[in-house]
């Protein structure tokens, strides 16, 4: 039975910023599920980061992998005291499966505050004028030269 926490576990290697993981057949579609592989990249980035919380994650799926070990390379792209940009590449053999960027942030950052407005009380679509009625109210110039 699939266990997400166990199946996305990454193990650090002796080389800094490098991790290994095993792709489990429990997450099969036509190969390892893309979201599952993305979760492995995110876990590696979270393990490598000096900051505790992911704020964003963006990835490209490059190839379908096999149910076998993968290596994940994570490197810092920069940032500041309270935010860090990381890149994570998931590779199997010499084939890149996924590349991702992750923003990690300090827990003190809580993001934007949002105001949730109520939609205005507009006319129902059936009460609106159709194209033929609107066309009758406009004058179209056919012989205008646009230069």
PDB file of C-alpha atoms in Angstrom:
ATOM      1  CA  UNK A   1       0.000   0.000   0.000  1.00  0.00           C
ATOM      2  CA  UNK A   2       1.227   3.486  -0.863  1.00  0.00           C
ATOM      3  CA  UNK A   3       2.629   5.604   1.960  1.00  0.00           C
ATOM      4  CA  UNK A   4       3.316   9.142   0.719  1.00  0.00           C
ATOM      5  CA  UNK A   5       5.718  10.112   3.507  1.00  0.00           C
ATOM      6  CA  UNK A   6       7.747   6.912   3.150  1.00  0.00           C
ATOM      7  CA  UNK A   7       7.623   6.881  -0.661  1.00  0.00           C
ATOM      8  CA  UNK A   8       8.854  10.493  -1.032  1.00  0.00           C
ATOM      9  CA  UNK A   9      11.713  10.120   1.450  1.00  0.00           C
ATOM     10  CA  UNK A  10      15.062  11.480   0.277  1.00  0.00           C
ATOM     11  CA  UNK A  11      18.430  10.431   1.650  1.00  0.00           C
ATOM     12  CA  UNK A  12      21.393  12.834   1.638  1.00  0.00           C
ATOM     13  CA  UNK A  13      24.587  11.598   0.012  1.00  0.00           C
ATOM     14  CA  UNK A  14      28.148  12.439   1.011  1.00  0.00           C
ATOM     15  CA  UNK A  15      28.124  15.276  -1.540  1.00  0.00           C
ATOM     16  CA  UNK A  16      26.471  18.492  -0.342  1.00  0.00           C
ATOM     17  CA  UNK A  17      23.153  19.234  -2.049  1.00  0.00           C
ATOM     18  CA  UNK A  18      22.792  15.697  -3.418  1.00  0.00           C
ATOM     19  CA  UNK A  19      20.084  13.238  -2.442  1.00  0.00           C
ATOM     20  CA  UNK A  20      18.834   9.829  -3.517  1.00  0.00           C
ATOM     21  CA  UNK A  21      15.310   8.430  -3.562  1.00  0.00           C
ATOM     22  CA  UNK A  22      13.641   5.297  -4.892  1.00  0.00           C
ATOM     23  CA  UNK A  23      10.606   5.695  -7.176  1.00  0.00           C
ATOM     24  CA  UNK A  24       7.896   3.406  -5.836  1.00  0.00           C
ATOM     25  CA  UNK A  25       5.571   1.466  -8.191  1.00  0.00           C
ATOM     26  CA  UNK A  26       2.734   2.341  -5.792  1.00  0.00           C
ATOM     27  CA  UNK A  27       2.547   5.705  -7.632  1.00  0.00           C
ATOM     28  CA  UNK A  28       2.177   4.325 -11.156  1.00  0.00           C
ATOM     29  CA  UNK A  29       0.256   5.910 -14.002  1.00  0.00           C
ATOM     30  CA  UNK A  30       2.152   5.015 -17.238  1.00  0.00           C
ATOM     31  CA  UNK A  31       5.291   5.428 -15.154  1.00  0.00           C
ATOM     32  CA  UNK A  32       5.865   7.212 -11.863  1.00  0.00           C
ATOM     33  CA  UNK A  33       3.123   9.821 -11.327  1.00  0.00           C
ATOM     34  CA  UNK A  34       4.409  13.326 -12.102  1.00  0.00           C
ATOM     35  CA  UNK A  35       3.089  14.858  -8.888  1.00  0.00           C
ATOM     36  CA  UNK A  36       4.804  12.110  -6.942  1.00  0.00           C
ATOM     37  CA  UNK A  37       8.159  12.856  -8.624  1.00  0.00           C
ATOM     38  CA  UNK A  38       7.572  16.586  -7.980  1.00  0.00           C
ATOM     39  CA  UNK A  39       7.014  15.827  -4.288  1.00  0.00           C
ATOM     40  CA  UNK A  40      10.413  14.118  -4.145  1.00  0.00           C
ATOM     41  CA  UNK A  41      12.024  17.246  -5.644  1.00  0.00           C
ATOM     42  CA  UNK A  42      10.226  19.425  -3.089  1.00  0.00           C
ATOM     43  CA  UNK A  43      11.274  17.194  -0.176  1.00  0.00           C
ATOM     44  CA  UNK A  44      14.907  17.400  -1.306  1.00  0.00           C
ATOM     45  CA  UNK A  45      14.705  21.207  -1.619  1.00  0.00           C
ATOM     46  CA  UNK A  46      13.117  21.477   1.831  1.00  0.00           C
ATOM     47  CA  UNK A  47      15.840  19.273   3.305  1.00  0.00           C
ATOM     48  CA  UNK A  48      18.599  21.322   1.673  1.00  0.00           C
ATOM     49  CA  UNK A  49      17.193  24.734   2.555  1.00  0.00           C
ATOM     50  CA  UNK A  50      18.174  26.725   5.597  1.00  0.00           C
ATOM     51  CA  UNK A  51      14.581  28.046   5.746  1.00  0.00           C
ATOM     52  CA  UNK A  52      11.567  26.071   6.978  1.00  0.00           C
ATOM     53  CA  UNK A  53       8.622  26.773   4.658  1.00  0.00           C
ATOM     54  CA  UNK A  54       8.040  26.464   0.892  1.00  0.00           C
ATOM     55  CA  UNK A  55       6.225  29.481  -0.551  1.00  0.00           C
ATOM     56  CA  UNK A  56       6.139  28.405  -4.196  1.00  0.00           C
ATOM     57  CA  UNK A  57       7.052  25.459  -6.369  1.00  0.00           C
ATOM     58  CA  UNK A  58       7.291  25.357 -10.166  1.00  0.00           C
ATOM     59  CA  UNK A  59       8.511  22.445 -12.255  1.00  0.00           C
ATOM     60  CA  UNK A  60       8.910  21.050 -15.753  1.00  0.00           C
ATOM     61  CA  UNK A  61       8.374  17.352 -16.374  1.00  0.00           C
ATOM     62  CA  UNK A  62      11.074  16.336 -18.833  1.00  0.00           C
ATOM     63  CA  UNK A  63      10.800  12.547 -19.112  1.00  0.00           C
ATOM     64  CA  UNK A  64       8.982   9.553 -17.651  1.00  0.00           C
ATOM     65  CA  UNK A  65      11.133   7.614 -15.226  1.00  0.00           C
ATOM     66  CA  UNK A  66      11.381   3.961 -14.250  1.00  0.00           C
ATOM     67  CA  UNK A  67      10.586   2.517 -10.838  1.00  0.00           C
ATOM     68  CA  UNK A  68      14.204   2.666  -9.766  1.00  0.00           C
ATOM     69  CA  UNK A  69      16.519   4.969  -7.805  1.00  0.00           C
ATOM     70  CA  UNK A  70      16.879   8.638  -8.748  1.00  0.00           C
ATOM     71  CA  UNK A  71      19.327  11.305  -7.709  1.00  0.00           C
ATOM     72  CA  UNK A  72      18.274  14.831  -6.826  1.00  0.00           C
ATOM     73  CA  UNK A  73      20.654  17.775  -7.000  1.00  0.00           C
ATOM     74  CA  UNK A  74      19.632  20.901  -5.106  1.00  0.00           C
ATOM     75  CA  UNK A  75      21.465  24.202  -5.320  1.00  0.00           C
ATOM     76  CA  UNK A  76      20.734  27.657  -4.014  1.00  0.00           C
ATOM     77  CA  UNK A  77      20.112  30.309  -6.657  1.00  0.00           C
ATOM     78  CA  UNK A  78      20.204  33.169  -4.170  1.00  0.00           C
ATOM     79  CA  UNK A  79      17.911  35.058  -1.897  1.00  0.00           C
ATOM     80  CA  UNK A  80      18.097  37.003   1.297  1.00  0.00           C
ATOM     81  CA  UNK A  81      17.855  36.574   5.029  1.00  0.00           C
ATOM     82  CA  UNK A  82      14.182  35.521   4.971  1.00  0.00           C
ATOM     83  CA  UNK A  83      13.767  33.960   1.499  1.00  0.00           C
ATOM     84  CA  UNK A  84      15.807  31.577  -0.630  1.00  0.00           C
ATOM     85  CA  UNK A  85      15.440  30.407  -4.232  1.00  0.00           C
ATOM     86  CA  UNK A  86      16.477  26.821  -4.937  1.00  0.00           C
ATOM     87  CA  UNK A  87      16.719  24.642  -8.024  1.00  0.00           C
ATOM     88  CA  UNK A  88      16.121  20.891  -7.798  1.00  0.00           C
ATOM     89  CA  UNK A  89      16.905  18.491 -10.641  1.00  0.00           C
ATOM     90  CA  UNK A  90      15.665  14.882 -10.533  1.00  0.00           C
ATOM     91  CA  UNK A  91      17.832  12.593 -12.673  1.00  0.00           C
ATOM     92  CA  UNK A  92      17.729   8.863 -13.359  1.00  0.00           C
ATOM     93  CA  UNK A  93      20.918   7.557 -14.908  1.00  0.00           C
ATOM     94  CA  UNK A  94      21.794  10.196 -17.501  1.00  0.00           C
ATOM     95  CA  UNK A  95      18.159  11.207 -18.129  1.00  0.00           C
ATOM     96  CA  UNK A  96      16.665  14.336 -16.529  1.00  0.00           C
ATOM     97  CA  UNK A  97      13.123  13.589 -15.312  1.00  0.00           C
ATOM     98  CA  UNK A  98      12.180  16.905 -13.723  1.00  0.00           C
ATOM     99  CA  UNK A  99      13.608  20.327 -12.981  1.00  0.00           C
ATOM    100  CA  UNK A 100      12.054  22.616 -10.378  1.00  0.00           C
ATOM    101  CA  UNK A 101      12.458  25.978  -8.687  1.00  0.00           C
ATOM    102  CA  UNK A 102      11.348  26.494  -5.111  1.00  0.00           C
ATOM    103  CA  UNK A 103      11.033  29.619  -2.979  1.00  0.00           C
ATOM    104  CA  UNK A 104      11.621  28.842   0.670  1.00  0.00           C
ATOM    105  CA  UNK A 105      10.739  31.458   3.293  1.00  0.00           C
ATOM    106  CA  UNK A 106      11.086  32.193   6.957  1.00  0.00           C
ATOM    107  CA  UNK A 107       8.087  31.258   9.108  1.00  0.00           C
ATOM    108  CA  UNK A 108       7.804  34.925  10.102  1.00  0.00           C
ATOM    109  CA  UNK A 109       6.543  35.680   6.567  1.00  0.00           C
ATOM    110  CA  UNK A 110       2.822  35.037   6.349  1.00  0.00           C
ATOM    111  CA  UNK A 111       2.157  36.230   2.808  1.00  0.00           C
ATOM    112  CA  UNK A 112      -0.398  38.681   1.550  1.00  0.00           C
ATOM    113  CA  UNK A 113      -3.652  39.455   3.292  1.00  0.00           C
ATOM    114  CA  UNK A 114      -6.623  39.094   1.003  1.00  0.00           C
ATOM    115  CA  UNK A 115      -9.958  40.859   0.913  1.00  0.00           C
ATOM    116  CA  UNK A 116     -12.779  38.735  -0.408  1.00  0.00           C
ATOM    117  CA  UNK A 117     -15.259  40.984  -2.193  1.00  0.00           C
ATOM    118  CA  UNK A 118     -18.798  39.992  -3.040  1.00  0.00           C
ATOM    119  CA  UNK A 119     -19.585  39.845  -6.758  1.00  0.00           C
ATOM    120  CA  UNK A 120     -21.824  42.707  -7.960  1.00  0.00           C
ATOM    121  CA  UNK A 121     -25.469  42.009  -8.636  1.00  0.00           C
ATOM    122  CA  UNK A 122     -25.399  42.078 -12.451  1.00  0.00           C
ATOM    123  CA  UNK A 123     -27.959  41.034 -14.997  1.00  0.00           C
ATOM    124  CA  UNK A 124     -28.286  37.363 -15.791  1.00  0.00           C
ATOM    125  CA  UNK A 125     -26.744  36.338 -19.134  1.00  0.00           C
ATOM    126  CA  UNK A 126     -30.221  35.748 -20.586  1.00  0.00           C
ATOM    127  CA  UNK A 127     -31.142  39.408 -19.898  1.00  0.00           C
ATOM    128  CA  UNK A 128     -28.218  40.773 -21.918  1.00  0.00           C
ATOM    129  CA  UNK A 129     -28.542  41.954 -25.535  1.00  0.00           C
ATOM    130  CA  UNK A 130     -27.229  39.612 -28.203  1.00  0.00           C
ATOM    131  CA  UNK A 131     -24.886  40.513 -31.046  1.00  0.00           C
ATOM    132  CA  UNK A 132     -27.637  41.346 -33.617  1.00  0.00           C
ATOM    133  CA  UNK A 133     -29.217  43.899 -31.228  1.00  0.00           C
ATOM    134  CA  UNK A 134     -25.852  45.465 -30.400  1.00  0.00           C
ATOM    135  CA  UNK A 135     -24.845  45.632 -34.071  1.00  0.00           C
ATOM    136  CA  UNK A 136     -27.985  47.649 -34.858  1.00  0.00           C
ATOM    137  CA  UNK A 137     -26.821  50.382 -32.426  1.00  0.00           C
ATOM    138  CA  UNK A 138     -23.367  50.829 -33.950  1.00  0.00           C
ATOM    139  CA  UNK A 139     -22.362  52.324 -37.267  1.00  0.00           C
ATOM    140  CA  UNK A 140     -19.607  50.414 -38.993  1.00  0.00           C
ATOM    141  CA  UNK A 141     -17.389  52.179 -41.524  1.00  0.00           C
ATOM    142  CA  UNK A 142     -16.348  49.773 -44.215  1.00  0.00           C
ATOM    143  CA  UNK A 143     -14.407  52.092 -46.500  1.00  0.00           C
ATOM    144  CA  UNK A 144     -11.988  53.587 -43.987  1.00  0.00           C
ATOM    145  CA  UNK A 145      -8.366  53.509 -45.045  1.00  0.00           C
ATOM    146  CA  UNK A 146      -6.026  52.746 -42.122  1.00  0.00           C
ATOM    147  CA  UNK A 147      -2.532  53.936 -42.948  1.00  0.00           C
TER     148      UNK A 147
END
